[in-house]
Tab-separated table of C-alpha atoms in Angstrom:
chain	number	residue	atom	x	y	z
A	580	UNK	CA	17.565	-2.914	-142.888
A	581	UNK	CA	15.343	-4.912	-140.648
A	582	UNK	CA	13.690	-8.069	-142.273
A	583	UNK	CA	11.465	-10.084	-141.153
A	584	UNK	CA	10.672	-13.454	-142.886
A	585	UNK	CA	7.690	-15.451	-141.929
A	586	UNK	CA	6.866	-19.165	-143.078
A	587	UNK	CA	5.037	-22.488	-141.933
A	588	UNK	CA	2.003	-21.942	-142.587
A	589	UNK	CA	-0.333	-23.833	-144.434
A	590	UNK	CA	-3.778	-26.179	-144.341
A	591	UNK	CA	-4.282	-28.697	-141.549
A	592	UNK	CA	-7.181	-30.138	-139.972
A	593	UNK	CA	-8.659	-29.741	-136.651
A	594	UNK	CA	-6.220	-31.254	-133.793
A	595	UNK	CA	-3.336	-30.731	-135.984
A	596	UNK	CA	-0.144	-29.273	-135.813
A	597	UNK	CA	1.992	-26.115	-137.447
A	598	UNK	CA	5.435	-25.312	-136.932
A	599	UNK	CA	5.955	-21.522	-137.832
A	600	UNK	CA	9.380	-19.759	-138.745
A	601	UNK	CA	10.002	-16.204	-138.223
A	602	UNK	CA	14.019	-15.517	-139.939
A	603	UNK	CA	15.249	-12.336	-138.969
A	604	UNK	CA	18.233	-10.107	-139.986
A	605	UNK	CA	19.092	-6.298	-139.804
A	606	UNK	CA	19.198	-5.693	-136.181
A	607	UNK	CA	20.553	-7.307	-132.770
A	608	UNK	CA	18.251	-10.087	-132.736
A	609	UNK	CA	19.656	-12.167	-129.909
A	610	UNK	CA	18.880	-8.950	-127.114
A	611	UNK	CA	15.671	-7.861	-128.351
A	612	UNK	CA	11.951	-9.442	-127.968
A	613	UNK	CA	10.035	-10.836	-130.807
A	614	UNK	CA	6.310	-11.334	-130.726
A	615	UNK	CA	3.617	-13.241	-133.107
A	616	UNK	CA	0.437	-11.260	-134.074
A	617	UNK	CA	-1.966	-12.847	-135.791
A	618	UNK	CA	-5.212	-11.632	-137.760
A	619	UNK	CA	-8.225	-13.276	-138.605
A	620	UNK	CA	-11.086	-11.824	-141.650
A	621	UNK	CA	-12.550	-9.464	-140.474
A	622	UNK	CA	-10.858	-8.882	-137.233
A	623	UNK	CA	-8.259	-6.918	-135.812
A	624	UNK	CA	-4.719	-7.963	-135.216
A	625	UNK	CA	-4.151	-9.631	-131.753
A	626	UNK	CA	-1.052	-10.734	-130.263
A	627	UNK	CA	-0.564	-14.043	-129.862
A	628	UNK	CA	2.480	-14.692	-128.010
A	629	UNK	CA	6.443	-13.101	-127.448
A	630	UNK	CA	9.427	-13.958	-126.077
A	631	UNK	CA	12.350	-11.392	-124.900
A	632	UNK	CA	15.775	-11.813	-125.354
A	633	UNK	CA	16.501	-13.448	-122.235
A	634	UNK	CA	13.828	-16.073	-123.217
A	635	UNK	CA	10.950	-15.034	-120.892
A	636	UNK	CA	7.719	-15.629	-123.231
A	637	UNK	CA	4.138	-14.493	-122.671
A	638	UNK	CA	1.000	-15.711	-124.372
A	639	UNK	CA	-2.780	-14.694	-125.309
A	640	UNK	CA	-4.868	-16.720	-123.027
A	641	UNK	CA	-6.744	-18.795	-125.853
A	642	UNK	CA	-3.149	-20.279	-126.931
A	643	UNK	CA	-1.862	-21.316	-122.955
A	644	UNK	CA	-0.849	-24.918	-123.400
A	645	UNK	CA	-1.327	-25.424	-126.812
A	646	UNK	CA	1.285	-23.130	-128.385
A	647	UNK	CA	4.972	-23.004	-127.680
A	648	UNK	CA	7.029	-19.661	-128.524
A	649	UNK	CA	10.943	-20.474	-128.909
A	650	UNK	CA	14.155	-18.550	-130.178
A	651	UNK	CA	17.412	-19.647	-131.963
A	652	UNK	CA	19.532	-17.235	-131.869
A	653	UNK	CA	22.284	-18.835	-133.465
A	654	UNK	CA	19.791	-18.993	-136.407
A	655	UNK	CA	18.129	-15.694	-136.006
A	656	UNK	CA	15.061	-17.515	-135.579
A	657	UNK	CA	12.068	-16.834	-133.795
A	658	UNK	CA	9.256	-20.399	-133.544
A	659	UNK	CA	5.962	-20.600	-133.008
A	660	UNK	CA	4.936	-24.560	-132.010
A	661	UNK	CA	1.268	-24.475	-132.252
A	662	UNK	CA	-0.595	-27.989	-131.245
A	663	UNK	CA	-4.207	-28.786	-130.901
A	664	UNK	CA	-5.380	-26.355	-133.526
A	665	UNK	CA	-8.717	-25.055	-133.515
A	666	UNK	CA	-10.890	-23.569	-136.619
A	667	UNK	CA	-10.622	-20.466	-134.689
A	668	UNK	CA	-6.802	-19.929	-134.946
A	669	UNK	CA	-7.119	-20.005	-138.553
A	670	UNK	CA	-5.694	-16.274	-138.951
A	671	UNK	CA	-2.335	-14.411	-141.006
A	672	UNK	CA	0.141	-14.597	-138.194
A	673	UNK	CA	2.938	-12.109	-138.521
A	674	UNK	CA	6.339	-11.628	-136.997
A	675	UNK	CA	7.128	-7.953	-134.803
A	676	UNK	CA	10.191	-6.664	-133.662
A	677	UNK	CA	11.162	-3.143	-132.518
A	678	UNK	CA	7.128	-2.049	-132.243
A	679	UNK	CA	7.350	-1.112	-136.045
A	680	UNK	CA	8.849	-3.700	-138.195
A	681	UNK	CA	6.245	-6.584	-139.578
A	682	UNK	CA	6.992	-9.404	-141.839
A	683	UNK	CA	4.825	-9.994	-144.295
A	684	UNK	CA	3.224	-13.058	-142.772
A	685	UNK	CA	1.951	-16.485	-143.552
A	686	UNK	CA	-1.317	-18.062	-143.597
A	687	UNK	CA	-2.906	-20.595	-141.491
A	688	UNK	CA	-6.158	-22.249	-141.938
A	689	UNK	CA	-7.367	-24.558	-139.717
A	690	UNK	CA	-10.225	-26.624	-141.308
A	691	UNK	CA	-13.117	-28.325	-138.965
């Protein structure tokens, strides 16, 4: 079945940087897109960035130029380079594939 496998996350200060992991196995990883969601207390889940197969990526405008969305697919890994964190991306970010299937997500918190 389709698993998705989150990790990275963790405490770092203001200006720092986080390297998340999103393994996947139990479907054709290498031809479909993955995206990062992300949800803060309180909030509702936003999408944060995604890349396709093909390795065209999109991102929410409050990430552009400080995060970097990458794929492995030798790995069945989806990446999520985030730089110059803010208190504000402090959030569960969560991996997507195939609209329905969520990992179960890892924590960031940014402090100030």
């Amino acid at each position: 079945q389709v698993q998705l496998v989150e990790s990275g996350g963790g405490l770092v200060q203001a200006g720092g940087s986080l390297r998340l992991s999103c393994a996947a196995s139990g479907f054709r990883f290498s031809i479909n897109a993955i995206r990062w969601y992300r949800q803060a207390p309180g909030k509702e889940r936003e999408l944060v960035a995604g890349i396709t197969g093909g390795g065209d990526t999109n991102y929410v405008d409050s990430v552009k130029g400080r995060f970097t969305i990458s794929r492995d697919n030798a790995k069945n890994t989806v990446f999520l380079q985030m730089n110059s964190l803010k208190p504000e991306d402090t959030a569960v970010y969560y991996c997507n594939t195939l609209l329905h299937y969520w990992g179960k997500g890892t924590l960031v918190t940014v402090s100030s």
